[in-house]
PDB file of C-alpha atoms in Angstrom:
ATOM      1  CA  UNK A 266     -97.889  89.904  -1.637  1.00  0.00           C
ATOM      2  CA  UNK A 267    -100.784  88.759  -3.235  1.00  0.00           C
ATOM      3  CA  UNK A 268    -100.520  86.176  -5.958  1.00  0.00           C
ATOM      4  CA  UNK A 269    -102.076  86.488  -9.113  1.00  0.00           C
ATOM      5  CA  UNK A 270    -101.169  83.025  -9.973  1.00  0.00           C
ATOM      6  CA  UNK A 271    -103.686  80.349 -10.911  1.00  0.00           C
ATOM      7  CA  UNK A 272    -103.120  76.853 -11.292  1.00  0.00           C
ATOM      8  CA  UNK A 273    -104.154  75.705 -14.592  1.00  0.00           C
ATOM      9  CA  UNK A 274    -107.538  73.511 -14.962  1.00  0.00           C
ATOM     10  CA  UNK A 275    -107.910  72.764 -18.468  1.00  0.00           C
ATOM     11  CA  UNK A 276    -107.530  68.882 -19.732  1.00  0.00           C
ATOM     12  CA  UNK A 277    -103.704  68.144 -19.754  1.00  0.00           C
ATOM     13  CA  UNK A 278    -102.498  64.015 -20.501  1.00  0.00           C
ATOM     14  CA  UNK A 279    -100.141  61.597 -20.265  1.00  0.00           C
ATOM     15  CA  UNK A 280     -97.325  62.416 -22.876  1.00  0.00           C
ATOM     16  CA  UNK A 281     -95.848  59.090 -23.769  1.00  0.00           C
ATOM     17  CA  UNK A 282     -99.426  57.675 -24.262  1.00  0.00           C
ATOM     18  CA  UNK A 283     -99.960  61.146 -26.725  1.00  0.00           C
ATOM     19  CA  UNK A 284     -96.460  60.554 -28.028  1.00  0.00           C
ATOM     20  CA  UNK A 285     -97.801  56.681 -29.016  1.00  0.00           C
ATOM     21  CA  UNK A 286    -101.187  57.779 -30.434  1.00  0.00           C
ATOM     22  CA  UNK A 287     -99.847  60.481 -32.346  1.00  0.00           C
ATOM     23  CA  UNK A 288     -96.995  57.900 -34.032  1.00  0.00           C
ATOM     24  CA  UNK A 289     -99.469  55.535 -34.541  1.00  0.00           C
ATOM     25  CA  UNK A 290    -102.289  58.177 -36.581  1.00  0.00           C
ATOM     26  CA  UNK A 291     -98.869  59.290 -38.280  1.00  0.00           C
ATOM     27  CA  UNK A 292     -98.253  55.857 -39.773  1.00  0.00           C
ATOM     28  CA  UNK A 293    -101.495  55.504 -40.237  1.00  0.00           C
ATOM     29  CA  UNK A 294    -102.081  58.461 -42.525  1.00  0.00           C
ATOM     30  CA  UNK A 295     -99.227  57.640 -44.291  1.00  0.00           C
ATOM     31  CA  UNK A 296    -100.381  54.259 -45.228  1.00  0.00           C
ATOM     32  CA  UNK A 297    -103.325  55.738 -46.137  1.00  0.00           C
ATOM     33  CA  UNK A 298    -101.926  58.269 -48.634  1.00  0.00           C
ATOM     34  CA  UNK A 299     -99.975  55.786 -50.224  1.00  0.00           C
ATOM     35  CA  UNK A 300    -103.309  53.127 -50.621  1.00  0.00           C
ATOM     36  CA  UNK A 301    -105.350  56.197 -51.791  1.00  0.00           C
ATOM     37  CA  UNK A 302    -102.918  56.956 -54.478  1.00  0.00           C
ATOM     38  CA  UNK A 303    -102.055  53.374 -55.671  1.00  0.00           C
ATOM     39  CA  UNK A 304    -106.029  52.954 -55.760  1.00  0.00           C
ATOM     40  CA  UNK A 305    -106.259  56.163 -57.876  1.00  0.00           C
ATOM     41  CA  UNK A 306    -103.716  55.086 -60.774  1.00  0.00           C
ATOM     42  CA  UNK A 307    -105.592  51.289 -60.830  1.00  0.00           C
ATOM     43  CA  UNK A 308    -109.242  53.064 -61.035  1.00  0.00           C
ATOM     44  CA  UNK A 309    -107.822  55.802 -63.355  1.00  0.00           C
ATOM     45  CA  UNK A 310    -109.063  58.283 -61.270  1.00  0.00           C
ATOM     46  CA  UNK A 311    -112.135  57.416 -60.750  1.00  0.00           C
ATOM     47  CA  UNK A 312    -112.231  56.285 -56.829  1.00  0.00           C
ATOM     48  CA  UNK A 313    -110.158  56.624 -54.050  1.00  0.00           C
ATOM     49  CA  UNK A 314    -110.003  60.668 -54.332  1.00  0.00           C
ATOM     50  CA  UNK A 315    -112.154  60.879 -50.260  1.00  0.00           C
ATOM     51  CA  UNK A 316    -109.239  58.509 -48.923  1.00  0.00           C
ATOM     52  CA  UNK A 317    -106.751  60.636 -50.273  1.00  0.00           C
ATOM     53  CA  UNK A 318    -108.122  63.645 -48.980  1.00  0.00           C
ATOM     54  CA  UNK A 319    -109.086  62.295 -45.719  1.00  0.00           C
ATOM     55  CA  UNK A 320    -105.731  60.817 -45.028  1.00  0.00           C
ATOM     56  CA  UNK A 321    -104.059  64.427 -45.888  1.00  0.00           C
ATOM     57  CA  UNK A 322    -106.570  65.949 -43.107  1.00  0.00           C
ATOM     58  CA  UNK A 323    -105.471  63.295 -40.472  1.00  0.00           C
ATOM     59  CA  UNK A 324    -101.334  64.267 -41.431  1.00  0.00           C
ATOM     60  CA  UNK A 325    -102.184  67.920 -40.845  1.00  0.00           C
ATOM     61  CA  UNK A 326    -104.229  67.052 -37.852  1.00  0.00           C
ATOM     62  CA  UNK A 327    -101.393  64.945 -36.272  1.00  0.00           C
ATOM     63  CA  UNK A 328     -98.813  67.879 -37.042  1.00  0.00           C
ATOM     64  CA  UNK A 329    -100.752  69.917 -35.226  1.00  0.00           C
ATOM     65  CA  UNK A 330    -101.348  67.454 -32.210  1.00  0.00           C
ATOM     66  CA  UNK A 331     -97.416  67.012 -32.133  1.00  0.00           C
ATOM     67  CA  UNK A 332     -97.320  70.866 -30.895  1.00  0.00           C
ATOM     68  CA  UNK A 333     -99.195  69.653 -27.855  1.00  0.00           C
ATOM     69  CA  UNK A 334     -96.308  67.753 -26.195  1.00  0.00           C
ATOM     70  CA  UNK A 335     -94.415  69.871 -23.338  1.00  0.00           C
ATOM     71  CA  UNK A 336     -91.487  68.377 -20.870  1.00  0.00           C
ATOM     72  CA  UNK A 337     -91.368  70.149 -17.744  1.00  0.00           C
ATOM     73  CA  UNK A 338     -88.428  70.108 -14.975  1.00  0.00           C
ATOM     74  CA  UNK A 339     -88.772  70.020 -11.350  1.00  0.00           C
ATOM     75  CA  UNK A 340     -88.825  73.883 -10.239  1.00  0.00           C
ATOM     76  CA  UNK A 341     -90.102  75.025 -13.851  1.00  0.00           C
ATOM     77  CA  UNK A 342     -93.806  76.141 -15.192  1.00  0.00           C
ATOM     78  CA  UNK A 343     -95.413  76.968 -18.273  1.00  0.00           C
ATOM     79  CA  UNK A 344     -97.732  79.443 -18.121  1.00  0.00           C
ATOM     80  CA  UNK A 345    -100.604  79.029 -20.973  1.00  0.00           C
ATOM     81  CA  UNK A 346    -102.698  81.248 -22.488  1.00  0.00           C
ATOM     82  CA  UNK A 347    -106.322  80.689 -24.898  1.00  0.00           C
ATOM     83  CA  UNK A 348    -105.886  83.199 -27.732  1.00  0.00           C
ATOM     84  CA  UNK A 349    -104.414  85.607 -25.396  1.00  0.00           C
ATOM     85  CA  UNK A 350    -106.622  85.142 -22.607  1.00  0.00           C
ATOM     86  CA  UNK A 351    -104.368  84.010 -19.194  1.00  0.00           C
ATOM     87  CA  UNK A 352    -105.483  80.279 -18.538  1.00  0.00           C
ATOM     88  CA  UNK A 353    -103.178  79.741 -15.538  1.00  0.00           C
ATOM     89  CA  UNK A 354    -100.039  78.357 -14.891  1.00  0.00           C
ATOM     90  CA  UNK A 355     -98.661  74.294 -14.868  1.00  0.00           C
ATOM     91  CA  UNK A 356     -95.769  73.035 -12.884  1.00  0.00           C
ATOM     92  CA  UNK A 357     -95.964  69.781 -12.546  1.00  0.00           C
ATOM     93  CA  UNK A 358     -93.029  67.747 -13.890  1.00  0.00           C
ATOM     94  CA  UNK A 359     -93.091  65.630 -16.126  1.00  0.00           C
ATOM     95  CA  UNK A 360     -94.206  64.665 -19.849  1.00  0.00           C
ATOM     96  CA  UNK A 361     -97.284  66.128 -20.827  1.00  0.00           C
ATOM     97  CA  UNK A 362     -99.737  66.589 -23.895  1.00  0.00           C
ATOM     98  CA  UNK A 363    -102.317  69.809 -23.913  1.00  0.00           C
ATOM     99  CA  UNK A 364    -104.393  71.100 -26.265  1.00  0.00           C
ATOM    100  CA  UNK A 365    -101.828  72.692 -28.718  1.00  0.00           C
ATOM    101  CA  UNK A 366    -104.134  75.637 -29.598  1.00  0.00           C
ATOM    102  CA  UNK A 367    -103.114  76.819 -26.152  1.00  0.00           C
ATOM    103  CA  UNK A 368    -100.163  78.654 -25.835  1.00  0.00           C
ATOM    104  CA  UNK A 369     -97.142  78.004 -23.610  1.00  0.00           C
ATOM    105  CA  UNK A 370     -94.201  80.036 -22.366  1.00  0.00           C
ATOM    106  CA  UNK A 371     -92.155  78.603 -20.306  1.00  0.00           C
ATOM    107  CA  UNK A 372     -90.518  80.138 -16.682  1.00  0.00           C
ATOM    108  CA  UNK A 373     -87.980  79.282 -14.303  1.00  0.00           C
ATOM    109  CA  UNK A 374     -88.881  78.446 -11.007  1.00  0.00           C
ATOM    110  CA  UNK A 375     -85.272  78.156  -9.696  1.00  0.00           C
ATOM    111  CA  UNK A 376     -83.438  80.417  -7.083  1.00  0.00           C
ATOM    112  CA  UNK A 377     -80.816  82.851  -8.989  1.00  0.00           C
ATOM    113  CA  UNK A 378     -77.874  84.980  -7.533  1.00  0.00           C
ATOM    114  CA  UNK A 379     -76.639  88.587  -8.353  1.00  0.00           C
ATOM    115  CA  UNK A 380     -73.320  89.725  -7.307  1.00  0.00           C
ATOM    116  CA  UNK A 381     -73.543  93.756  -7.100  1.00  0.00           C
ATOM    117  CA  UNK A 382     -70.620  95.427  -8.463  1.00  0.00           C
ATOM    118  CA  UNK A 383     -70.141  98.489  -5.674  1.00  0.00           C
ATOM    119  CA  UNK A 384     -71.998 101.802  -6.349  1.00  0.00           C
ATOM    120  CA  UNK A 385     -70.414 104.721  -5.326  1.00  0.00           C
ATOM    121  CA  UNK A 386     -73.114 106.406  -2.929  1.00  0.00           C
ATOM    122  CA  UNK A 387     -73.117 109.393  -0.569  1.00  0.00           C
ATOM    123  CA  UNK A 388     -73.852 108.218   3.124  1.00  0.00           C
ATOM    124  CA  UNK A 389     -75.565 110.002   5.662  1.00  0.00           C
ATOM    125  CA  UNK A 390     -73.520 112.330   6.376  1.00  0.00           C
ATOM    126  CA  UNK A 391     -72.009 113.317   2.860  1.00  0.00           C
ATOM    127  CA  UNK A 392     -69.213 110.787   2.916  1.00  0.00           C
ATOM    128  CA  UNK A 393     -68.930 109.155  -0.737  1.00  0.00           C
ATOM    129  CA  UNK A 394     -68.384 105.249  -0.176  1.00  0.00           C
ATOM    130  CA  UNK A 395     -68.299 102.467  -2.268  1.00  0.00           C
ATOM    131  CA  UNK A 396     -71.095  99.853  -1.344  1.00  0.00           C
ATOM    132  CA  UNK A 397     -71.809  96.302  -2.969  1.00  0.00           C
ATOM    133  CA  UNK A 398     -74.682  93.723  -2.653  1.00  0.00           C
ATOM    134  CA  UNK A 399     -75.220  90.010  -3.152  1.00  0.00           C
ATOM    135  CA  UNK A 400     -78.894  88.658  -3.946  1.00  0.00           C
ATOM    136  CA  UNK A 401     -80.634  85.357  -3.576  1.00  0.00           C
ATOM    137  CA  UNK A 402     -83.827  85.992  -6.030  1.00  0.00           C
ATOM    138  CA  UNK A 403     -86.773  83.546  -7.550  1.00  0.00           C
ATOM    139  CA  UNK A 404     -89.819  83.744  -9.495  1.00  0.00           C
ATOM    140  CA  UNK A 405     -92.767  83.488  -7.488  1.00  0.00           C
ATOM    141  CA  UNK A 406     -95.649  84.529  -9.543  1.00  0.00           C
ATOM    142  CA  UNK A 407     -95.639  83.638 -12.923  1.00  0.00           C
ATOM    143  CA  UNK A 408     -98.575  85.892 -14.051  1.00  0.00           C
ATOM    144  CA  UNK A 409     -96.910  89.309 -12.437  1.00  0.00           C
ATOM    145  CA  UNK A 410     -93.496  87.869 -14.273  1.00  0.00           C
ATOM    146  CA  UNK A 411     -94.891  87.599 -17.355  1.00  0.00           C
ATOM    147  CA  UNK A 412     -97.606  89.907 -17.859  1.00  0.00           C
ATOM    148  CA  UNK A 413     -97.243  92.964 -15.332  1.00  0.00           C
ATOM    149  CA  UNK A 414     -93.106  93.434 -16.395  1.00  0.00           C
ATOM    150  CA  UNK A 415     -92.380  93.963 -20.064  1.00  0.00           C
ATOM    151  CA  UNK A 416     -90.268  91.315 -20.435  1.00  0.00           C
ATOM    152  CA  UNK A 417     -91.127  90.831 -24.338  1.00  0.00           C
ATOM    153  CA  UNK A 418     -89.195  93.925 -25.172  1.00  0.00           C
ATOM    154  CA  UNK A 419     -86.797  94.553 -22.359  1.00  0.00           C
ATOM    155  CA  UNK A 420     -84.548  91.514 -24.100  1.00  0.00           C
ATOM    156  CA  UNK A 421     -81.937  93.477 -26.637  1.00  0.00           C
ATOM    157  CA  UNK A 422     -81.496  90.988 -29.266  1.00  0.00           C
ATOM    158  CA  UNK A 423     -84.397  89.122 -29.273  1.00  0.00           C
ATOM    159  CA  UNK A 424     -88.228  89.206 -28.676  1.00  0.00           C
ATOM    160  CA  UNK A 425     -88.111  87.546 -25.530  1.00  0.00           C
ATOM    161  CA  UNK A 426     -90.247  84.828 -26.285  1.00  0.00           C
ATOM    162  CA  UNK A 427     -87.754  81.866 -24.591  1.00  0.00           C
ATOM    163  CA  UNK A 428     -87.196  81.298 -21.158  1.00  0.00           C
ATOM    164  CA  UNK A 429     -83.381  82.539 -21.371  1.00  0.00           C
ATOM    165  CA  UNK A 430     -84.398  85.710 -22.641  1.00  0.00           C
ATOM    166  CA  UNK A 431     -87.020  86.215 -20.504  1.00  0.00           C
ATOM    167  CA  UNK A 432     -85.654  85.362 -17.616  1.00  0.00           C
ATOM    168  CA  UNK A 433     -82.500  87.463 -18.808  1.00  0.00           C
ATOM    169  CA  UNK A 434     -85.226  90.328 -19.090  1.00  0.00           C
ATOM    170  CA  UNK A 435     -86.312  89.971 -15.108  1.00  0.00           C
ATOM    171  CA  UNK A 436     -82.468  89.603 -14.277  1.00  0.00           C
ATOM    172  CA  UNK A 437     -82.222  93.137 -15.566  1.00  0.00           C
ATOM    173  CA  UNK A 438     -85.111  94.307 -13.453  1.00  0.00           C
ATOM    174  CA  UNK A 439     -83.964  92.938 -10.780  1.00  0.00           C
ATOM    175  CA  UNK A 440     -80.337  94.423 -10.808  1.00  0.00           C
ATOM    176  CA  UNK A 441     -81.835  98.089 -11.444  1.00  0.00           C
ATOM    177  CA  UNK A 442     -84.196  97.618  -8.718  1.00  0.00           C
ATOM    178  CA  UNK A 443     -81.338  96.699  -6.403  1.00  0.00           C
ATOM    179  CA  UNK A 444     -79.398  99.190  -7.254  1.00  0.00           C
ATOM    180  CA  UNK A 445     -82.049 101.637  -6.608  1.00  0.00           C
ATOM    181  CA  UNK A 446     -82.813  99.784  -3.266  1.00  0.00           C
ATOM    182  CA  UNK A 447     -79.180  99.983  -2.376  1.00  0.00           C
ATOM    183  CA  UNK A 448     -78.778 103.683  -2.588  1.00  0.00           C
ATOM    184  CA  UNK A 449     -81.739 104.491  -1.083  1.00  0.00           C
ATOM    185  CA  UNK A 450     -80.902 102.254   2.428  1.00  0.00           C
ATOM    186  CA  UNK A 451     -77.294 103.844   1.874  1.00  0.00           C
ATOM    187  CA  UNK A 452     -78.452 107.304   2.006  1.00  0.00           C
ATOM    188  CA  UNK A 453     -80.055 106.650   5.413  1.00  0.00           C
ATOM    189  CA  UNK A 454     -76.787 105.884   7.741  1.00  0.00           C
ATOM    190  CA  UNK A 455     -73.325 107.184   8.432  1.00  0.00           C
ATOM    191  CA  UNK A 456     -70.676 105.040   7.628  1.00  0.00           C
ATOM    192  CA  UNK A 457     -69.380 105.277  10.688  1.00  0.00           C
ATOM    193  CA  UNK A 458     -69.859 107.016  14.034  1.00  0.00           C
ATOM    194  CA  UNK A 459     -66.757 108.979  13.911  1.00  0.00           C
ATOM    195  CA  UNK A 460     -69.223 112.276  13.649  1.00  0.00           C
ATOM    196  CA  UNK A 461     -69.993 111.666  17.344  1.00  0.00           C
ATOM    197  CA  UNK A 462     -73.722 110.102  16.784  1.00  0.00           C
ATOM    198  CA  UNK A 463     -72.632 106.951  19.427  1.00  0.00           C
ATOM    199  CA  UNK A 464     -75.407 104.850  19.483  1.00  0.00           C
ATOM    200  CA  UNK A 465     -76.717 105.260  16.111  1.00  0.00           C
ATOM    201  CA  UNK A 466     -77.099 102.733  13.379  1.00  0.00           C
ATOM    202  CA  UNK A 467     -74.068 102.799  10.845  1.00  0.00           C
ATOM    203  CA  UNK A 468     -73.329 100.829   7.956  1.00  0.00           C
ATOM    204  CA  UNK A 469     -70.576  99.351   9.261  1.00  0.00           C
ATOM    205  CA  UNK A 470     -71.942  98.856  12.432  1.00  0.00           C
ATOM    206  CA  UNK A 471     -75.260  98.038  12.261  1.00  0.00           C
ATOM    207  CA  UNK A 472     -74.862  95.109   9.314  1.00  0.00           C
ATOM    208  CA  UNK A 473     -77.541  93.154  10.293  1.00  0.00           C
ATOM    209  CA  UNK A 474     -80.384  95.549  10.834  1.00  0.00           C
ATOM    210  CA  UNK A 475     -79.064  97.061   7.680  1.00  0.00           C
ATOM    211  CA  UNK A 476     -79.570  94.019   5.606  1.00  0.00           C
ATOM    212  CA  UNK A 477     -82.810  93.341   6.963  1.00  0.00           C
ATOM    213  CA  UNK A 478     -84.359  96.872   5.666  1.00  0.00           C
ATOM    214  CA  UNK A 479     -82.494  96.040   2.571  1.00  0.00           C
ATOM    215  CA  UNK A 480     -84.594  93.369   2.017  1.00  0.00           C
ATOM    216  CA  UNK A 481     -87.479  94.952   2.797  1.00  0.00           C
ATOM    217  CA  UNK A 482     -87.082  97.619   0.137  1.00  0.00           C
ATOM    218  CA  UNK A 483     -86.138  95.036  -2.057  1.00  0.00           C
ATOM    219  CA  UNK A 484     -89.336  93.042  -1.030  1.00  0.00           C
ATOM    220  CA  UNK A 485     -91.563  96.664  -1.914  1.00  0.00           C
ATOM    221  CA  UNK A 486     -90.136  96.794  -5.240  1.00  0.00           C
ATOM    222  CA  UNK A 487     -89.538  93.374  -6.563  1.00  0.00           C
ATOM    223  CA  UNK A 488     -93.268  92.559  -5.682  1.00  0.00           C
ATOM    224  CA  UNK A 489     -94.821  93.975  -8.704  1.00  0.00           C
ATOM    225  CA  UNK A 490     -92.539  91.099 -10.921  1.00  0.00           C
ATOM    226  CA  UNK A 491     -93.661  88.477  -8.966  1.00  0.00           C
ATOM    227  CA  UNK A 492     -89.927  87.952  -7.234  1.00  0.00           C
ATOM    228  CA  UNK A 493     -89.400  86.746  -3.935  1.00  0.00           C
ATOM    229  CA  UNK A 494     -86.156  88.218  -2.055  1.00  0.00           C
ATOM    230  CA  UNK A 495     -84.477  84.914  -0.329  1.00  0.00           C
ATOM    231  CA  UNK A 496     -81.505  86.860   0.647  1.00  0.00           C
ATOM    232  CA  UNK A 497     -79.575  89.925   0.794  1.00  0.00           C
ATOM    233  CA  UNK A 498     -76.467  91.142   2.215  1.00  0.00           C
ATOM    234  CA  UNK A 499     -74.398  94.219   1.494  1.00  0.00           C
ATOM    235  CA  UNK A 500     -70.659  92.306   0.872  1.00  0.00           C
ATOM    236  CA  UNK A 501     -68.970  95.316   0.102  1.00  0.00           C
ATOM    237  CA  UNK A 502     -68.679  98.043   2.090  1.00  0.00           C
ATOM    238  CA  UNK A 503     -65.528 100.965   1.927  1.00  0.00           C
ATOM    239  CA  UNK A 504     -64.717 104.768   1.271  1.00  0.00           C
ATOM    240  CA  UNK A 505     -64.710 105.577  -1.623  1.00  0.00           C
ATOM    241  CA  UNK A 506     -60.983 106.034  -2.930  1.00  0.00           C
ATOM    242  CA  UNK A 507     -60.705 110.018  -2.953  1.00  0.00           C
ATOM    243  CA  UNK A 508     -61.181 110.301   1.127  1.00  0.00           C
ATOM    244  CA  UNK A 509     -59.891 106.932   1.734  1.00  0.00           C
ATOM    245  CA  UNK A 510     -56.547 107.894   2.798  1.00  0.00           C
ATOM    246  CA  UNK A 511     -58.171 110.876   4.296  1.00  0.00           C
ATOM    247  CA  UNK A 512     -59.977 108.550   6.710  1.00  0.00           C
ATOM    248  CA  UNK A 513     -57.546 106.035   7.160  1.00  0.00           C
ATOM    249  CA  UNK A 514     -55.340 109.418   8.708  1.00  0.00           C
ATOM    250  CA  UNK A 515     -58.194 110.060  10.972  1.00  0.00           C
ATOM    251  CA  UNK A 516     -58.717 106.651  12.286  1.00  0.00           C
ATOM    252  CA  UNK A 517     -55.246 106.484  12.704  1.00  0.00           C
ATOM    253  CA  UNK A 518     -55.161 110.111  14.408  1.00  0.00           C
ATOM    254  CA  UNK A 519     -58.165 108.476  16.621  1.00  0.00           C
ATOM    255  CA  UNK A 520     -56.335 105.362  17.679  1.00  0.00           C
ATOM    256  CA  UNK A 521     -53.443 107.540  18.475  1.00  0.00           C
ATOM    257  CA  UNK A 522     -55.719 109.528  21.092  1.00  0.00           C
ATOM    258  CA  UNK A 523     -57.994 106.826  22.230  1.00  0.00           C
ATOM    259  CA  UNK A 524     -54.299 104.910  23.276  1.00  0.00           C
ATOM    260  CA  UNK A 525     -53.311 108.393  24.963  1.00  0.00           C
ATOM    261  CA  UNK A 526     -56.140 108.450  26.905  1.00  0.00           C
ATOM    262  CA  UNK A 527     -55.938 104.852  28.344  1.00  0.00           C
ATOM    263  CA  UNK A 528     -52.303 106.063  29.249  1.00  0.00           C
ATOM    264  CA  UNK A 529     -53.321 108.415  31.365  1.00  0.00           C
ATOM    265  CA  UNK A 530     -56.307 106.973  32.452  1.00  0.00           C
ATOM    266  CA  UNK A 531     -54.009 104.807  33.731  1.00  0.00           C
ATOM    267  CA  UNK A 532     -51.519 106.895  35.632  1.00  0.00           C
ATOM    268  CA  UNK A 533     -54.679 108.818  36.715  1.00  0.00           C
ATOM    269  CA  UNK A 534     -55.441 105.391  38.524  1.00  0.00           C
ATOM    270  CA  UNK A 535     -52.330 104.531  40.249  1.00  0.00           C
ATOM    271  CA  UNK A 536     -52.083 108.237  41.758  1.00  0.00           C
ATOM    272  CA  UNK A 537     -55.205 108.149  42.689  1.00  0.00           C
ATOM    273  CA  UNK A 538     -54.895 104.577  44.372  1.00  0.00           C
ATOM    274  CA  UNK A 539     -51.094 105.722  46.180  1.00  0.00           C
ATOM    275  CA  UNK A 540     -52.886 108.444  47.607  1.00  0.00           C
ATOM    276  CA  UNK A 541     -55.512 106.123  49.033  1.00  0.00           C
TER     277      UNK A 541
END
């Protein structure tokens, strides 16, 4: 898959040494609000009106320099934007300071796991069975995550504009993709080879190989999110209840006659080797 992802290469600094200066022009605008106004009631008015209104313009220009500060943790990234334009993605940890005109949403870098519940699908052969999956999923492109999914609207309460929800959003896309995924590989094998086709890959047989192509699919379609597929396995696999008992009869049936045979394979045997 190719990555869409761009490291970010704009000016980004230390964020306790921000975190000082910005404390530091706080108190100092303060103290100068507080000069500028005692100097105005001992002049009457007459001077001290530019400090006053140059100490309010350094208070709203540290308020805005406080939106600047960002804490990142290890396996995390913000991905930051100019005015809607992509600007690429951080993910270094740590405590930072960037220009706060840029804006920041932040992703989750860490592995995630979805249980499955078991779909009822129809087999190969027209036998309905019951079929679960377990999936080890992370983000790895943070510009295909964010900007070619809709994860700002897929969220049901909210906009989608926090991590949880977001990543809550690409949850959901990856369970319907995996269910989607799942069917289709079901669809593709027997259950079992009780239809005669010895040799062939099964479900039940073949659980390796099955997984494998599993991922695969699940590679194809989680691409276009950005989502690598660390693992999948299939860790359910039955009939589904309405034949169940109908198959358990005819494995039982089958035992019944495989155990025949070796009977009189047997005796078959022993003639044979008395009349040698």
């Amino acid at each position: 898959m190719e990555t869409k992802e761009v490291k970010f290469a704009g000016a980004v600094a230390n964020g306790f040494l921000m975190l000082f200066v910005n404390l530091a022009v706080l108190v100092l605008s303060i103290v100068g609000i507080v000069y500028a106004i005692i100097h105005l009631e001992s002049s009457g008015g007459e001077t001290g009106g530019e400090l006053l209104g140059g100490s309010i313009l350094l208070l709203i220009a540290n308020i805005i320099m406080w939106c600047g500060l960002m804490e990142l943790e290890p396996n995390e990234a913000r991905v930051i934007t100019w005015f809607g334009k992509y600007a690429g993605t951080f993910s270094q940890a740590g405590y930072y300071w960037i220009n706060p005109f840029y804006g920041t949403k932040k992703l989750s870098l860490r592995a995630r796991n979805l249980d499955v519940e078991p779909l009822k699908v129809n087999d190969k052969v027209g036998n309905p069975v019951m079929i679960g999956l377990v999936l080890v999923w992370k983000l790895k492109d943070t510009y295909r995550a964010l900007f070619e999914v809709d994860t700002q609207t897929m969220a049901t309460s909210t906009q989608g504009t926090d991590v949880k929800s977001i990543m809550n959003a690409l949850e959901k896309f990856v369970r319907v993709q995996s269910d989607a995924a799942l069917r289709q590989v079901a669809g593709q094998y027997a259950y079992d080879d009780e239809d005669g086709s010895a040799g062939e890959l099964t479900l039940r047989s073949g659980s390796e190989d099955i997984n494998r192509l599993l991922e695969e699919k699940l590679d194809d379609r989680l691409a276009l999110a950005g989502i690598e597929v660390i693992e999948a396995r299939i860790n359910y696999l039955a009939y589904a209840p309405e034949i169940a008992a109908v198959m358990l009869r005819r494995q039982q049936a089958d035992a019944i006659i495989s155990a025949r045979e070796k009977i009189v394979e047997g005796a078959v045997s022993m003639v044979k080797m008395a009349i040698d």
